[in-house]
Coordinates of C-alpha atoms in Angstrom, one line a residue:
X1022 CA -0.4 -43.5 -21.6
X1023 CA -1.0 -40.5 -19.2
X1024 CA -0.1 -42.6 -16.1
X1025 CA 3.3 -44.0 -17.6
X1026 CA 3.9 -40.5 -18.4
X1027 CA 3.5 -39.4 -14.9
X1028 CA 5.7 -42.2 -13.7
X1029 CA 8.6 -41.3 -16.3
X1030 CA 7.8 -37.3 -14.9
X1031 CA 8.7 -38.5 -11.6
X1032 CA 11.8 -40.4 -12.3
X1033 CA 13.4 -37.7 -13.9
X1034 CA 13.5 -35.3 -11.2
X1035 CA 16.0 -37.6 -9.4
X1036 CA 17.3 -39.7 -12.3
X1037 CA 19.5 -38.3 -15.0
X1038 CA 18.2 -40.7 -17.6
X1039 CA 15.4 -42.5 -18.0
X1040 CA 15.1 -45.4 -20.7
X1041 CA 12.2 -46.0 -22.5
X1042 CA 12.7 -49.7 -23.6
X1043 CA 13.0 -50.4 -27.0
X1044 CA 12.4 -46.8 -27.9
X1045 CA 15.1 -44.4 -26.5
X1046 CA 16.1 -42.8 -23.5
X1047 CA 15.4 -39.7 -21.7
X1048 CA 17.9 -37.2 -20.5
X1049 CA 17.4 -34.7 -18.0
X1050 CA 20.4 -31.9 -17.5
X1051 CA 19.9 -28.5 -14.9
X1052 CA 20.6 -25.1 -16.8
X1053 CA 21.2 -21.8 -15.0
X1054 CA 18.7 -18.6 -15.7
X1055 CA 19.6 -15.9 -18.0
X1056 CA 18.6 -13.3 -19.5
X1057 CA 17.3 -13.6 -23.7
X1058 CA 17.8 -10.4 -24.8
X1059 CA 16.1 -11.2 -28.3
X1060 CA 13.4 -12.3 -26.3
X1061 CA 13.7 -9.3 -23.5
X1062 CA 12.9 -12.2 -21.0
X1063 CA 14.5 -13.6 -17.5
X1064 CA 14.2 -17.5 -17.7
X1065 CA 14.5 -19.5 -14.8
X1066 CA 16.2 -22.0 -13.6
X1067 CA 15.2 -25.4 -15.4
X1068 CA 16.0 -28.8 -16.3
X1069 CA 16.1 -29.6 -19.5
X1070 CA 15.0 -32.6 -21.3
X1071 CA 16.4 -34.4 -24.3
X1072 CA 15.8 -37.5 -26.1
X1073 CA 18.7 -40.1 -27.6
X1074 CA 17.4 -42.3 -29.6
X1075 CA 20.5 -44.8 -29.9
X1076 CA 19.8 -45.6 -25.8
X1077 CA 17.3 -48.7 -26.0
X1078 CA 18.5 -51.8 -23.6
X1079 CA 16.2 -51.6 -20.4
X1080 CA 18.1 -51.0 -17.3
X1081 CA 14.4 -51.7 -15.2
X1082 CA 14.5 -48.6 -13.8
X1083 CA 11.1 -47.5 -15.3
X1084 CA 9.6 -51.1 -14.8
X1085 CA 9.9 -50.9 -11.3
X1086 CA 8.5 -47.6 -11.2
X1087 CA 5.4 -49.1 -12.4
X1088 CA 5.8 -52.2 -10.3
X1089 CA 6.2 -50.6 -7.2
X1090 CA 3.5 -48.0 -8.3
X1091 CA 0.5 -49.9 -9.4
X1092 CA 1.4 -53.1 -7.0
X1093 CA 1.6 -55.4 -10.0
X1094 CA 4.6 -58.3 -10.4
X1095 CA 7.9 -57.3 -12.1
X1096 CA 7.4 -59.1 -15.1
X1097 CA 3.8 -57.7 -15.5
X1098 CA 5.0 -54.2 -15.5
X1099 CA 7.7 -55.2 -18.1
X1100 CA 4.4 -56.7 -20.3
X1101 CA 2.8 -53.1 -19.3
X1102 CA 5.7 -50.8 -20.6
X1103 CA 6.4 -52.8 -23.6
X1104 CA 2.5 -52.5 -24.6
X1105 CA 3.2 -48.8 -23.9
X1106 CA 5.9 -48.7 -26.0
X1107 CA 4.3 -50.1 -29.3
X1108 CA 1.6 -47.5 -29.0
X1109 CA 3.7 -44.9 -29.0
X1110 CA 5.1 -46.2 -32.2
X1111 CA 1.8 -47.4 -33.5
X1112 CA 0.5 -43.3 -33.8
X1113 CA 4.0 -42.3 -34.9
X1114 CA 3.7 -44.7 -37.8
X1115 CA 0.4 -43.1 -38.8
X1116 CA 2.0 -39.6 -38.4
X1117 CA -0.1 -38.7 -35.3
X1118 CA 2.0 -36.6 -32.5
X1119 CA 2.6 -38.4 -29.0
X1120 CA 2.7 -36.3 -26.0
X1121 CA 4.3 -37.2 -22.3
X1122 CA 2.9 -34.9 -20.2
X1123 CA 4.7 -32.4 -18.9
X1124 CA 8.1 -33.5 -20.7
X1125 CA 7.6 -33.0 -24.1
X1126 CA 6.4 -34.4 -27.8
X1127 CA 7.3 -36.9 -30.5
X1128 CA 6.8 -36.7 -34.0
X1129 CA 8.3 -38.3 -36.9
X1130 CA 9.5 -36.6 -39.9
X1131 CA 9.9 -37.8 -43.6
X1132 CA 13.1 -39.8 -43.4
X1133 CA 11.4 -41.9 -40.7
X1134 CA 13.3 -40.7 -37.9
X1135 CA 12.2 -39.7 -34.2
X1136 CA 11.8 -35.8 -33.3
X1137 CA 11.6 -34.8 -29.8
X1138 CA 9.9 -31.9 -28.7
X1139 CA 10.8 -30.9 -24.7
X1140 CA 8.1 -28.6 -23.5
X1141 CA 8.4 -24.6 -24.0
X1142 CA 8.4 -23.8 -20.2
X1143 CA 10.9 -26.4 -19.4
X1144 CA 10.2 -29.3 -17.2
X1145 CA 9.2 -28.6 -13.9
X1146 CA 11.4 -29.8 -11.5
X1147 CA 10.2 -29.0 -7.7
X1148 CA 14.0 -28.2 -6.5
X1149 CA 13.4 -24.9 -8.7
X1150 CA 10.0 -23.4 -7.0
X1151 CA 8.1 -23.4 -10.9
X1152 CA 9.3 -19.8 -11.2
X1153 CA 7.7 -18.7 -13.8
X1154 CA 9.4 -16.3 -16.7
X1155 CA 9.7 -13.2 -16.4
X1156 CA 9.4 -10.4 -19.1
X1157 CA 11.4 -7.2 -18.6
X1158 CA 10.9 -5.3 -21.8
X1159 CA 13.8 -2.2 -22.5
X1160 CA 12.3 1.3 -22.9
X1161 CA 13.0 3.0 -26.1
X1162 CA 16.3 4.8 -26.5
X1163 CA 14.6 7.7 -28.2
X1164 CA 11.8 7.9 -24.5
X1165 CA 15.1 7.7 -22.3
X1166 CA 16.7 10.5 -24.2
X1167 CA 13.8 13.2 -24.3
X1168 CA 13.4 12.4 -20.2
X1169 CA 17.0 13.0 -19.9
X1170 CA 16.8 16.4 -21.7
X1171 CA 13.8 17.6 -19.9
X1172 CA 15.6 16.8 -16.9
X1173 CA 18.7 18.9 -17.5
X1174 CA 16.8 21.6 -19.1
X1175 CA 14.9 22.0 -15.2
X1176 CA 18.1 22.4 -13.6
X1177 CA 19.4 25.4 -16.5
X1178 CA 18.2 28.6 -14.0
X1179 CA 19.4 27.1 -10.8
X1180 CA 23.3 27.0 -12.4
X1181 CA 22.4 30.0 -13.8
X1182 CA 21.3 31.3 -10.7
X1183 CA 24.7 29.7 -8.7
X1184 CA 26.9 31.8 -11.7
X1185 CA 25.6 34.9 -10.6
X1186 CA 26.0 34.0 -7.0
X1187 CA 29.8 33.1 -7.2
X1188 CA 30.5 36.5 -9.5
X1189 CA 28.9 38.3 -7.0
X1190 CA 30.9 36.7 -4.0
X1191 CA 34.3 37.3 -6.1
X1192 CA 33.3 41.2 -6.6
X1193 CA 32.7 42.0 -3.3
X1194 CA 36.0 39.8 -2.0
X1195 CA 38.8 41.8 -4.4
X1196 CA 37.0 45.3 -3.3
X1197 CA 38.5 45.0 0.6
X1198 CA 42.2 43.6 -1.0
X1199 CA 42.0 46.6 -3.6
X1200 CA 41.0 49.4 -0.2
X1201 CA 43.8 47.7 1.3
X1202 CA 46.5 48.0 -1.4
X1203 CA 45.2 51.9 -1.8
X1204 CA 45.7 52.5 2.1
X1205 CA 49.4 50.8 1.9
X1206 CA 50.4 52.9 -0.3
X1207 CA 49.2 55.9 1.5
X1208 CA 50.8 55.3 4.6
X1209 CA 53.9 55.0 2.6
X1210 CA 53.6 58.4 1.1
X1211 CA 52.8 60.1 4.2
X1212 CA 56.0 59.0 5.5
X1213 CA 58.0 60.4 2.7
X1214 CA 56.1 63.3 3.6
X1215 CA 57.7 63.4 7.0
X1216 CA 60.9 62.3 6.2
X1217 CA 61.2 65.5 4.0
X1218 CA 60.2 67.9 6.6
X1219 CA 63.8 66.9 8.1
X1220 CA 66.9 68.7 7.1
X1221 CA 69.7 66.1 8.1
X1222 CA 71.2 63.1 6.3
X1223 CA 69.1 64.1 2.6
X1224 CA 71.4 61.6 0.4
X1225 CA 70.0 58.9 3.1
X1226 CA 66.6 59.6 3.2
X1227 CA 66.7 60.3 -0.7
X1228 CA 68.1 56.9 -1.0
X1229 CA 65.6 55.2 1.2
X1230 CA 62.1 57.1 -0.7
X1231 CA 63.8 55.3 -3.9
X1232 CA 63.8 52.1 -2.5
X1233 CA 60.3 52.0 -1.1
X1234 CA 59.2 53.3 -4.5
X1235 CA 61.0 50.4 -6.3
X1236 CA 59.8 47.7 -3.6
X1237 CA 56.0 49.8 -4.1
X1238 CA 56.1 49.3 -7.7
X1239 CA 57.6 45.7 -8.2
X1240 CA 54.6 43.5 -9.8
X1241 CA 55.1 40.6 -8.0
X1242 CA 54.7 42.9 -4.6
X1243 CA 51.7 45.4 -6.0
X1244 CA 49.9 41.9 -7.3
X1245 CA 50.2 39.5 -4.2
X1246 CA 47.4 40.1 -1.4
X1247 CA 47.6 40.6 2.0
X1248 CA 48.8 37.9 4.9
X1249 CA 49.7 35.4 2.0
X1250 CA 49.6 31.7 3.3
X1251 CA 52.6 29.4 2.2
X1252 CA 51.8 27.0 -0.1
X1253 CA 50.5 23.6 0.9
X1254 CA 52.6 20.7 0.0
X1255 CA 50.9 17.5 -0.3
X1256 CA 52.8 13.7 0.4
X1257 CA 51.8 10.9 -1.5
X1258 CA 49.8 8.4 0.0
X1259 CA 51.2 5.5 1.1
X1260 CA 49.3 2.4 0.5
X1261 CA 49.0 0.2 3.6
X1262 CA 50.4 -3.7 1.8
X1263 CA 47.7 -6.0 3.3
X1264 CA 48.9 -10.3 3.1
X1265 CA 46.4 -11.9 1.0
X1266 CA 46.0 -15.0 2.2
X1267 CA 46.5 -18.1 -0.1
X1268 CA 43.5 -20.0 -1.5
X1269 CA 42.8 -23.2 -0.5
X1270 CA 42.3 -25.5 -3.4
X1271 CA 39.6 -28.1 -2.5
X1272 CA 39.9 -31.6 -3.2
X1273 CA 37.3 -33.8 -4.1
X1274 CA 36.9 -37.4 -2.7
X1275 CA 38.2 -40.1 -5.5
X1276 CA 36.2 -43.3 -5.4
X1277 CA 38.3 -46.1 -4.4
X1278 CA 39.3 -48.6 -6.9
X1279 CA 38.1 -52.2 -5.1
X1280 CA 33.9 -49.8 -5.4
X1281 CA 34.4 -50.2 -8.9
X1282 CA 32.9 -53.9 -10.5
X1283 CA 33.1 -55.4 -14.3
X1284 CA 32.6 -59.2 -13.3
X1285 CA 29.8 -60.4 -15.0
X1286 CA 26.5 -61.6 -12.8
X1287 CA 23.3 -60.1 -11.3
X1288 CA 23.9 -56.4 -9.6
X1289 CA 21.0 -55.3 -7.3
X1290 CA 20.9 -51.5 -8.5
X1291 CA 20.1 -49.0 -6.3
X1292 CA 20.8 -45.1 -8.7
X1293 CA 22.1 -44.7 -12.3
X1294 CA 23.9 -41.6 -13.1
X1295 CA 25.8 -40.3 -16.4
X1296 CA 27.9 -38.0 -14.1
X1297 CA 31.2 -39.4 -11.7
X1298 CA 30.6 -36.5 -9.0
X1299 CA 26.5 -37.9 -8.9
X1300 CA 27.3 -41.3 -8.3
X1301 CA 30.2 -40.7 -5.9
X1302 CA 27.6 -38.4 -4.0
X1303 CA 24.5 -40.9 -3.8
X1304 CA 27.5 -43.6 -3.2
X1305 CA 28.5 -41.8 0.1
X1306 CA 25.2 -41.4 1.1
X1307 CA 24.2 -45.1 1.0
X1308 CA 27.8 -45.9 2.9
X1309 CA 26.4 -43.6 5.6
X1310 CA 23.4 -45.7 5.8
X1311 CA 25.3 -49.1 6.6
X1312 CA 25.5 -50.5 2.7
X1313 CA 28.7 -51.7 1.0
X1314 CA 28.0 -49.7 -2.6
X1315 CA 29.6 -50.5 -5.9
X1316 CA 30.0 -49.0 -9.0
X1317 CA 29.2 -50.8 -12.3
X1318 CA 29.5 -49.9 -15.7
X1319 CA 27.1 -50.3 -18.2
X1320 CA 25.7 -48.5 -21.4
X1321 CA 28.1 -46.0 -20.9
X1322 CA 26.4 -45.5 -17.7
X1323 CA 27.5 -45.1 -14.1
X1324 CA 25.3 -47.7 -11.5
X1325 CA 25.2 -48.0 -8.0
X1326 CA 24.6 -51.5 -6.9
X1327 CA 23.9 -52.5 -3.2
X1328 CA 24.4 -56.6 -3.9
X1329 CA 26.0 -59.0 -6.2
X1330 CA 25.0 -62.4 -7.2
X1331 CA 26.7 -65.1 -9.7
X1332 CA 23.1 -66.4 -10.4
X1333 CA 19.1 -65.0 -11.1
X1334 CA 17.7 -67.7 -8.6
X1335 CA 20.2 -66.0 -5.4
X1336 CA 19.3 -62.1 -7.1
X1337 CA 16.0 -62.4 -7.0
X1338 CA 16.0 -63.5 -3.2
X1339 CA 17.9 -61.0 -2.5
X1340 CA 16.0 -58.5 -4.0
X1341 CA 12.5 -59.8 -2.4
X1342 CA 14.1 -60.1 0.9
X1343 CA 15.8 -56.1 0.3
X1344 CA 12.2 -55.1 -0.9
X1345 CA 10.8 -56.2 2.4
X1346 CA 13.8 -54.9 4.6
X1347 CA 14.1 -51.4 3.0
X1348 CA 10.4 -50.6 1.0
X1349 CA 10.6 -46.6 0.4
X1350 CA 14.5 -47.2 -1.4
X1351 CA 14.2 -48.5 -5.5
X1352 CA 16.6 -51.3 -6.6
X1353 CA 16.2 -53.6 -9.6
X1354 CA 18.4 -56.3 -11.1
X1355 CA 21.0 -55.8 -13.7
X1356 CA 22.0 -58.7 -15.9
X1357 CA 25.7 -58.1 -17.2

């Protein structure tokens, strides 16, 4: 059971779904990391695995697997899976657990039906480096604020000790404007005191000691300090407009209407996909490579097929003489 487990393993890296026959099917979706903050944990990137019981008919995807694997005939690896297949349900009948390695677990509950069980580190796809997850747990709130305390209480003397520093500079800057002020307005009285000494035009000179006195005394004059700079006027900025250029949309590549088939026959299938965008890609690819692709639909399922042939006699030549031609690529038949 191990070695059908390993074969199912493989097929899901690059397969989207994988049918068990007879059983169910298994479906394999990427998720993003992200961070669980109940579990305080980074997860990685992953592929998920999950199981749908309601997909049974074979599409011979895993019989060729084990075909091409174990060099056995086509219909021997059908009589290999299907033996598979009713041991699994054999030892879920009895209540025993079944276990594909690496993917996950099967049990069966009371009502009869089929759990599925993916495993807890997610399956391990080789595209995502097995990163491993990655517990980051948050330090206590009450830690974080005693270390922020401690660290403003070390920096209380040094803005202590930059207060007194800036009174200090402010003292010792108003003492010279205060001198300055005093010396003004002793130069004014000593020129009253000249002005007195002369005995012509007194109304004049009385007239004039008034009006330094008023000009002296006026607050806004005996408050303002010396050499007094203009006041700066700022302008606004002006912001520069910059042209934004217009996004692009992209537009995807719609598959042409005559790559789509529903006729009824034998389709030599190369890639199933559940996803449009998946099978347009791999359908590309395989045009690159000289093939004539076409979709088929089937199961609710999106198939590439390489070849098409009214009868099984004509498919299966074509799929010995395709075996031979192109051995590393995987096709099977597909009876619609």
């Amino acid at each position: 059971m191990d070695d059908i487990s390993k074969y199912c393993q493989y097929l899901l890296i690059s397969n989207e779904c994988v049918i068990l026959p007879g059983f169910g099917a298994l479906i394999a979706r990427d998720l993003p990391s992200y961070y669980s903050k109940e579990k305080e944990e980074f997860v990685p990137p992953r592929r998920e695995i999950t199981f749908n019981r309601n997909i049974v008919k074979d599409d011979g995807l895993l019989v060729h697997a084990l075909s091409s694997g174990s060099g056995i005939t086509f219909s021997e690896a059908r009589t290999v899976a299907e033996k598979w297949i009713r041991a699994i349900n054999d030892d879920l009948g009895r209540g025993n657990e079944v276990r594909l390695k690496g993917i996950g677990r099967f049990n069966r509950n009371r009502s009869g039906q089929v759990l599925f069980e993916p495993e807890m580190q997610g399956f391990i796809n080789p595209l995502y480096y097995g990163f491993p997850l990655l517990k980051v747990t948050e330090t206590d709130y009450a830690e974080r604020m005693e270390r922020v305390k401690n660290l403003v209480s070390g920096y209380r003397p040094r803005l202590a000790a930059v207060a007194a520093g800036i009174a200090l500079f402010l003292t010792f800057s108003l003492i010279p404007l205060q001198i300055s002020r005093q010396s003004k307005v002793q130069q004014q009285k000593a020129i009253i005191s000249i002005n007195d000494l002369k005995p012509s035009s007194k109304i004049a000179e009385t007239d004039s000691v008034a009006m330094i006195v008023e000009e002296m005394t006026k607050k806004e004059n005996a408050l303002a300090p010396e050499n007094e700079k203009p006041a700066l006027t700022r302008e606004p900025i002006r912001k520069e407009e910059t042209n934004t250029p217009a996004t692009v949309p992209v537009v995807s590549e719609k598959t042409a209407i005559n790559e789509i088939s529903d006729k009824n026959g034998f389709y030599l299938i190369a890639g199933s996909f559940v996803e449009m965008w998946r099978a347009e890609k791999y359908l590309n690819e395989l045009k690159s490579k000289g093939f004539s692709p076409i979709i088929v639909n089937s199961d609710s399922k999106i198939r590439i097929a390489v070849s098409y042939s009214s009868d099984r006699k004509s498919a299966d030549a074509i799929l010995a003489d395709h075996r031979t031609r192109y051995p590393d690529m995987a096709v099977w038949i597909l009876k619609k």
